[in-house]
Every structure is written in C-alpha cells, then in structure tokens.
Amino acid sequence: MSPAPTLEEAQRVVEGVYSRLPRIPVAWESEAPPWRPWRGECASFAGSRPVAVRVGGQLEVVEILAERARNEFRRVRAQEVLPQAKRFLPDGHLRVYLTVEGLARLEWREAYTLGALVGGKPRRAYRTTYLDDWREERGGYRGTLVFYLDLSEGVDPQGDLTLLLMTEAETDCVYALSVPLGGFR
C-alpha cells in the first residue's frame, strides 16, 4: 500500500490501464476470506456471513478513474487523476469492500461494524456506504458494504493490517482478518 502515492506510481497505474505497461496490484482481494475469532464467543457465523473482501487505497481510485476515461475513449495522465483520487480518498486512508450474504433483513446491513487494529486498539471505519448490488436471494439478502478507514498514523504500509468485524448477530463476537498491505500499491 502507498499511503501517499507519488505521481510516478500513479502514472504506472495509468499506463497499466492503457496496456502500455503491465498492471500493478492496487488492491488486495479474497473470496471466502479467512476470518478468525478475535474476541468473544465465535463458534461460526450466525446469520449472515462475509463472502468476499477487497481492500484498496488511492491508487485503486486512480485505476478506476483511468479505466473510466479509457472506456470513454479519452486519455488521462497521473497529473489529472491523482489529485482527484486524493480528494476522494485522502493520504493514508483505505476503502474496504465487504460482500455479505444471508442477511435476513436489508436494514440489518447497518449493524455491520468494521474497523482495524491500530497500535493494539480498534479503530472503527469513519464512513459506511453500500453498492447498489443488493438483491434478495433464497437465503436472504446479498450485497456489498463499503467502509472507509483512516490509517494515516500507526500503521506500517508494508506490514499486515488486522481488520475487525462485527455482524448483525446478537452474540458477542468480533472476527479478525489479516490483510498484507505490502501485497498491493
């Protein structure tokens, strides 16, 4: 992870989008992420469960902006898209996409709480939004929550980050997931 990407890093991402350089990883993803009990009584997921996670920072936003421009048959440079990315997601901040399934009631998605362990203390996401992919299936609702974390202090950008998660379940349980920040830019 680059807590504050340089123009050179952003330009490499842009060049990758236009297939002029190999793409570099700008996010970490996991299908069936290996959540483990961190605190409380966590036998297994009760109710809904996370089925995928994606973690990215400013360079992921640069990639999205460059892909949008390419799809509109426009060319962009890092000087254009990096400032936009920094306004949308400040230096040292991460965005976490969490796809869940089996949610009995759509309004219970608000009960999901995600954060990170920073300096031995939990730090809750400062903002939560939802993608428009929510739909009702046989086992309940499925969709994606988006959490925004301020990790500008107290986090090694090349180390592992421990994400913490509470679901809508009534049990006192907090799950943890290790994300290798050095695995993406």
PDB file of C-alpha atoms in Angstrom:
ATOM      1  CA  MET A   1       0.000   0.000   0.000  1.00  0.00           C
ATOM      2  CA  SER A   2       1.198   3.510  -0.771  1.00  0.00           C
ATOM      3  CA  PRO A   3      -0.106   5.788   1.985  1.00  0.00           C
ATOM      4  CA  ALA A   4       0.630   8.803  -0.249  1.00  0.00           C
ATOM      5  CA  PRO A   5       1.307   7.716  -3.847  1.00  0.00           C
ATOM      6  CA  THR A   6       3.716   9.676  -5.993  1.00  0.00           C
ATOM      7  CA  LEU A   7       2.960  10.935  -9.492  1.00  0.00           C
ATOM      8  CA  GLU A   8       5.350   8.264 -10.813  1.00  0.00           C
ATOM      9  CA  GLU A   9       3.384   5.463  -9.082  1.00  0.00           C
ATOM     10  CA  ALA A  10       0.092   6.897 -10.325  1.00  0.00           C
ATOM     11  CA  GLN A  11       1.448   7.173 -13.872  1.00  0.00           C
ATOM     12  CA  ARG A  12       2.475   3.478 -13.778  1.00  0.00           C
ATOM     13  CA  VAL A  13      -1.126   2.622 -12.827  1.00  0.00           C
ATOM     14  CA  VAL A  14      -2.473   4.777 -15.677  1.00  0.00           C
ATOM     15  CA  GLU A  15      -0.030   3.195 -18.149  1.00  0.00           C
ATOM     16  CA  GLY A  16      -1.202  -0.246 -16.994  1.00  0.00           C
ATOM     17  CA  VAL A  17      -4.838   0.668 -17.650  1.00  0.00           C
ATOM     18  CA  TYR A  18      -3.916   1.676 -21.213  1.00  0.00           C
ATOM     19  CA  SER A  19      -1.882  -1.581 -21.566  1.00  0.00           C
ATOM     20  CA  ARG A  20       1.384   0.266 -22.135  1.00  0.00           C
ATOM     21  CA  LEU A  21       2.919  -1.316 -19.006  1.00  0.00           C
ATOM     22  CA  PRO A  22       1.989  -4.416 -17.008  1.00  0.00           C
ATOM     23  CA  ARG A  23      -0.697  -3.682 -14.428  1.00  0.00           C
ATOM     24  CA  ILE A  24       0.407  -3.400 -10.820  1.00  0.00           C
ATOM     25  CA  PRO A  25      -1.783  -4.634  -7.958  1.00  0.00           C
ATOM     26  CA  VAL A  26      -3.702  -1.719  -6.452  1.00  0.00           C
ATOM     27  CA  ALA A  27      -5.889  -3.767  -4.085  1.00  0.00           C
ATOM     28  CA  TRP A  28      -5.935  -6.983  -2.077  1.00  0.00           C
ATOM     29  CA  GLU A  29      -8.850  -9.353  -2.663  1.00  0.00           C
ATOM     30  CA  SER A  30     -10.073 -12.592  -1.132  1.00  0.00           C
ATOM     31  CA  GLU A  31     -13.027 -14.803  -1.975  1.00  0.00           C
ATOM     32  CA  ALA A  32     -14.159 -16.664   1.166  1.00  0.00           C
ATOM     33  CA  PRO A  33     -11.822 -14.568   3.345  1.00  0.00           C
ATOM     34  CA  PRO A  34     -10.336 -16.457   6.328  1.00  0.00           C
ATOM     35  CA  TRP A  35     -11.973 -14.552   9.190  1.00  0.00           C
ATOM     36  CA  ARG A  36     -10.967 -15.879  12.613  1.00  0.00           C
ATOM     37  CA  PRO A  37     -12.346 -15.235  16.100  1.00  0.00           C
ATOM     38  CA  TRP A  38     -10.655 -12.251  17.737  1.00  0.00           C
ATOM     39  CA  ARG A  39     -12.781 -11.704  20.852  1.00  0.00           C
ATOM     40  CA  GLY A  40     -15.938 -13.186  22.320  1.00  0.00           C
ATOM     41  CA  GLU A  41     -17.885 -16.333  21.605  1.00  0.00           C
ATOM     42  CA  CYS A  42     -17.445 -17.016  17.899  1.00  0.00           C
ATOM     43  CA  ALA A  43     -18.487 -20.578  17.110  1.00  0.00           C
ATOM     44  CA  SER A  44     -19.244 -19.799  13.464  1.00  0.00           C
ATOM     45  CA  PHE A  45     -21.039 -17.071  11.598  1.00  0.00           C
ATOM     46  CA  ALA A  46     -24.611 -16.808  12.869  1.00  0.00           C
ATOM     47  CA  GLY A  47     -26.982 -15.209  10.389  1.00  0.00           C
ATOM     48  CA  SER A  48     -25.200 -13.534   7.516  1.00  0.00           C
ATOM     49  CA  ARG A  49     -21.560 -14.003   6.605  1.00  0.00           C
ATOM     50  CA  PRO A  50     -18.889 -12.197   4.590  1.00  0.00           C
ATOM     51  CA  VAL A  51     -18.085 -13.985   1.336  1.00  0.00           C
ATOM     52  CA  ALA A  52     -15.569 -11.609  -0.282  1.00  0.00           C
ATOM     53  CA  VAL A  53     -13.381  -8.661   0.658  1.00  0.00           C
ATOM     54  CA  ARG A  54     -11.365  -6.113  -1.342  1.00  0.00           C
ATOM     55  CA  VAL A  55      -9.037  -3.527   0.230  1.00  0.00           C
ATOM     56  CA  GLY A  56      -7.557  -0.622  -1.734  1.00  0.00           C
ATOM     57  CA  GLY A  57      -6.252   2.911  -1.397  1.00  0.00           C
ATOM     58  CA  GLN A  58      -5.665   5.952  -3.577  1.00  0.00           C
ATOM     59  CA  LEU A  59      -4.046   4.024  -6.425  1.00  0.00           C
ATOM     60  CA  GLU A  60      -7.184   1.913  -6.747  1.00  0.00           C
ATOM     61  CA  VAL A  61      -9.128   5.163  -7.215  1.00  0.00           C
ATOM     62  CA  VAL A  62      -6.546   6.274  -9.829  1.00  0.00           C
ATOM     63  CA  GLU A  63      -7.111   2.986 -11.656  1.00  0.00           C
ATOM     64  CA  ILE A  64     -10.899   3.407 -11.579  1.00  0.00           C
ATOM     65  CA  LEU A  65     -10.647   6.975 -12.919  1.00  0.00           C
ATOM     66  CA  ALA A  66      -8.243   5.912 -15.681  1.00  0.00           C
ATOM     67  CA  GLU A  67     -10.484   2.978 -16.662  1.00  0.00           C
ATOM     68  CA  ARG A  68     -13.483   5.290 -16.829  1.00  0.00           C
ATOM     69  CA  ALA A  69     -11.563   7.656 -19.127  1.00  0.00           C
ATOM     70  CA  ARG A  70     -10.344   4.787 -21.319  1.00  0.00           C
ATOM     71  CA  ASN A  71     -13.887   3.442 -21.632  1.00  0.00           C
ATOM     72  CA  GLU A  72     -14.990   6.919 -22.760  1.00  0.00           C
ATOM     73  CA  PHE A  73     -12.167   6.954 -25.367  1.00  0.00           C
ATOM     74  CA  ARG A  74     -10.217   9.639 -23.519  1.00  0.00           C
ATOM     75  CA  ARG A  75      -6.585   9.656 -22.392  1.00  0.00           C
ATOM     76  CA  VAL A  76      -5.606  10.837 -18.926  1.00  0.00           C
ATOM     77  CA  ARG A  77      -2.332  11.327 -17.097  1.00  0.00           C
ATOM     78  CA  ALA A  78      -1.424  10.949 -13.453  1.00  0.00           C
ATOM     79  CA  GLN A  79      -1.367  14.744 -13.041  1.00  0.00           C
ATOM     80  CA  GLU A  80      -5.114  14.757 -13.746  1.00  0.00           C
ATOM     81  CA  VAL A  81      -6.330  11.732 -11.806  1.00  0.00           C
ATOM     82  CA  LEU A  82      -4.076  11.630  -8.724  1.00  0.00           C
ATOM     83  CA  PRO A  83      -5.385  14.947  -7.319  1.00  0.00           C
ATOM     84  CA  GLN A  84      -8.959  13.672  -7.852  1.00  0.00           C
ATOM     85  CA  ALA A  85      -8.096  10.425  -6.052  1.00  0.00           C
ATOM     86  CA  LYS A  86      -6.584  12.353  -3.128  1.00  0.00           C
ATOM     87  CA  ARG A  87      -9.751  14.461  -2.787  1.00  0.00           C
ATOM     88  CA  PHE A  88     -11.912  11.337  -2.789  1.00  0.00           C
ATOM     89  CA  LEU A  89      -9.673   9.213  -0.511  1.00  0.00           C
ATOM     90  CA  PRO A  90      -7.078  11.197   1.494  1.00  0.00           C
ATOM     91  CA  ASP A  91      -3.488  10.073   2.087  1.00  0.00           C
ATOM     92  CA  GLY A  92      -3.284   7.058   4.407  1.00  0.00           C
ATOM     93  CA  HIS A  93      -6.948   6.099   4.010  1.00  0.00           C
ATOM     94  CA  LEU A  94      -8.229   2.737   2.776  1.00  0.00           C
ATOM     95  CA  ARG A  95     -11.520   1.596   1.315  1.00  0.00           C
ATOM     96  CA  VAL A  96     -12.808  -1.890   2.183  1.00  0.00           C
ATOM     97  CA  TYR A  97     -15.474  -3.601   0.074  1.00  0.00           C
ATOM     98  CA  LEU A  98     -17.203  -6.369   2.037  1.00  0.00           C
ATOM     99  CA  THR A  99     -19.661  -8.626   0.226  1.00  0.00           C
ATOM    100  CA  VAL A 100     -22.069 -10.420   2.558  1.00  0.00           C
ATOM    101  CA  GLU A 101     -24.827 -12.944   2.014  1.00  0.00           C
ATOM    102  CA  GLY A 102     -27.616 -14.434   4.090  1.00  0.00           C
ATOM    103  CA  LEU A 103     -28.825 -11.174   5.652  1.00  0.00           C
ATOM    104  CA  ALA A 104     -32.395 -11.772   6.866  1.00  0.00           C
ATOM    105  CA  ARG A 105     -33.450  -8.113   6.630  1.00  0.00           C
ATOM    106  CA  LEU A 106     -31.922  -5.464   4.395  1.00  0.00           C
ATOM    107  CA  GLU A 107     -31.877  -2.823   7.150  1.00  0.00           C
ATOM    108  CA  TRP A 108     -29.623  -5.098   9.255  1.00  0.00           C
ATOM    109  CA  ARG A 109     -26.692  -4.289   6.981  1.00  0.00           C
ATOM    110  CA  GLU A 110     -26.326  -1.157   9.111  1.00  0.00           C
ATOM    111  CA  ALA A 111     -25.394  -3.416  12.038  1.00  0.00           C
ATOM    112  CA  TYR A 112     -22.153  -4.434  10.327  1.00  0.00           C
ATOM    113  CA  THR A 113     -19.218  -2.732  12.034  1.00  0.00           C
ATOM    114  CA  LEU A 114     -15.748  -2.844  10.512  1.00  0.00           C
ATOM    115  CA  GLY A 115     -12.508  -1.353  11.706  1.00  0.00           C
ATOM    116  CA  ALA A 116      -8.805  -2.042  12.068  1.00  0.00           C
ATOM    117  CA  LEU A 117      -6.477  -2.834  14.925  1.00  0.00           C
ATOM    118  CA  VAL A 118      -4.076   0.122  15.148  1.00  0.00           C
ATOM    119  CA  GLY A 119      -1.488   0.266  17.914  1.00  0.00           C
ATOM    120  CA  GLY A 120      -3.288  -2.533  19.739  1.00  0.00           C
ATOM    121  CA  LYS A 121      -6.610  -0.625  19.781  1.00  0.00           C
ATOM    122  CA  PRO A 122      -9.629  -0.965  17.494  1.00  0.00           C
ATOM    123  CA  ARG A 123     -10.254   1.955  15.137  1.00  0.00           C
ATOM    124  CA  ARG A 124     -13.720   1.978  13.588  1.00  0.00           C
ATOM    125  CA  ALA A 125     -14.381   2.955   9.977  1.00  0.00           C
ATOM    126  CA  TYR A 126     -15.404   6.612   9.786  1.00  0.00           C
ATOM    127  CA  ARG A 127     -17.852   6.097   6.934  1.00  0.00           C
ATOM    128  CA  THR A 128     -20.001   3.292   5.553  1.00  0.00           C
ATOM    129  CA  THR A 129     -21.834   3.177   2.228  1.00  0.00           C
ATOM    130  CA  TYR A 130     -23.444   0.466   0.124  1.00  0.00           C
ATOM    131  CA  LEU A 131     -23.079  -0.538  -3.501  1.00  0.00           C
ATOM    132  CA  ASP A 132     -26.302  -0.839  -5.494  1.00  0.00           C
ATOM    133  CA  ASP A 133     -25.802  -4.604  -5.923  1.00  0.00           C
ATOM    134  CA  TRP A 134     -28.127  -5.657  -3.070  1.00  0.00           C
ATOM    135  CA  ARG A 135     -30.668  -8.329  -4.012  1.00  0.00           C
ATOM    136  CA  GLU A 136     -32.831 -10.857  -2.245  1.00  0.00           C
ATOM    137  CA  GLU A 137     -31.853 -14.488  -2.725  1.00  0.00           C
ATOM    138  CA  ARG A 138     -33.148 -17.747  -1.298  1.00  0.00           C
ATOM    139  CA  GLY A 139     -31.040 -17.492   1.883  1.00  0.00           C
ATOM    140  CA  GLY A 140     -31.533 -13.763   2.467  1.00  0.00           C
ATOM    141  CA  TYR A 141     -30.048 -10.577   1.066  1.00  0.00           C
ATOM    142  CA  ARG A 142     -26.649 -10.375  -0.636  1.00  0.00           C
ATOM    143  CA  GLY A 143     -24.688  -7.220  -1.402  1.00  0.00           C
ATOM    144  CA  THR A 144     -21.616  -5.115  -0.771  1.00  0.00           C
ATOM    145  CA  LEU A 145     -20.866  -2.718   2.066  1.00  0.00           C
ATOM    146  CA  VAL A 146     -18.066  -0.164   1.638  1.00  0.00           C
ATOM    147  CA  PHE A 147     -16.091   1.020   4.662  1.00  0.00           C
ATOM    148  CA  TYR A 148     -13.603   3.904   4.816  1.00  0.00           C
ATOM    149  CA  LEU A 149     -10.675   3.718   7.258  1.00  0.00           C
ATOM    150  CA  ASP A 150      -8.254   6.448   8.329  1.00  0.00           C
ATOM    151  CA  LEU A 151      -4.910   4.688   8.746  1.00  0.00           C
ATOM    152  CA  SER A 152      -2.704   7.745   8.292  1.00  0.00           C
ATOM    153  CA  GLU A 153      -0.987   7.092  11.649  1.00  0.00           C
ATOM    154  CA  GLY A 154       0.181   3.970  13.445  1.00  0.00           C
ATOM    155  CA  VAL A 155       0.177   1.527  10.503  1.00  0.00           C
ATOM    156  CA  ASP A 156       3.152   0.008   8.671  1.00  0.00           C
ATOM    157  CA  PRO A 157       2.234   0.331   4.961  1.00  0.00           C
ATOM    158  CA  GLN A 158       4.308  -2.784   4.180  1.00  0.00           C
ATOM    159  CA  GLY A 159       3.098  -4.860   7.153  1.00  0.00           C
ATOM    160  CA  ASP A 160      -0.073  -6.774   7.925  1.00  0.00           C
ATOM    161  CA  LEU A 161      -3.246  -4.940   8.899  1.00  0.00           C
ATOM    162  CA  THR A 162      -5.786  -6.664  11.127  1.00  0.00           C
ATOM    163  CA  LEU A 163      -9.358  -5.858  10.121  1.00  0.00           C
ATOM    164  CA  LEU A 164     -12.044  -6.330  12.791  1.00  0.00           C
ATOM    165  CA  LEU A 165     -15.674  -7.174  12.056  1.00  0.00           C
ATOM    166  CA  MET A 166     -18.959  -7.469  13.939  1.00  0.00           C
ATOM    167  CA  THR A 167     -22.039  -8.727  12.100  1.00  0.00           C
ATOM    168  CA  GLU A 168     -25.741  -8.316  12.858  1.00  0.00           C
ATOM    169  CA  ALA A 169     -25.697 -11.427  15.081  1.00  0.00           C
ATOM    170  CA  GLU A 170     -26.652 -10.950  18.731  1.00  0.00           C
ATOM    171  CA  THR A 171     -23.672 -12.948  20.006  1.00  0.00           C
ATOM    172  CA  ASP A 172     -20.728 -11.069  21.487  1.00  0.00           C
ATOM    173  CA  CYS A 173     -18.213 -11.884  18.787  1.00  0.00           C
ATOM    174  CA  VAL A 174     -15.566  -9.964  16.896  1.00  0.00           C
ATOM    175  CA  TYR A 175     -13.840 -11.536  13.892  1.00  0.00           C
ATOM    176  CA  ALA A 176     -10.393 -10.639  12.564  1.00  0.00           C
ATOM    177  CA  LEU A 177      -8.764 -10.845   9.141  1.00  0.00           C
ATOM    178  CA  SER A 178      -5.106 -10.155   8.259  1.00  0.00           C
ATOM    179  CA  VAL A 179      -4.526  -8.071   5.134  1.00  0.00           C
ATOM    180  CA  PRO A 180      -0.963  -7.928   3.727  1.00  0.00           C
ATOM    181  CA  LEU A 181      -0.590  -4.223   2.933  1.00  0.00           C
ATOM    182  CA  GLY A 182       2.716  -4.889   1.180  1.00  0.00           C
ATOM    183  CA  GLY A 183       0.846  -7.027  -1.376  1.00  0.00           C
ATOM    184  CA  PHE A 184      -0.541  -4.014  -3.252  1.00  0.00           C
ATOM    185  CA  ARG A 185       0.420  -0.434  -4.019  1.00  0.00           C
TER     186      ARG A 185
END
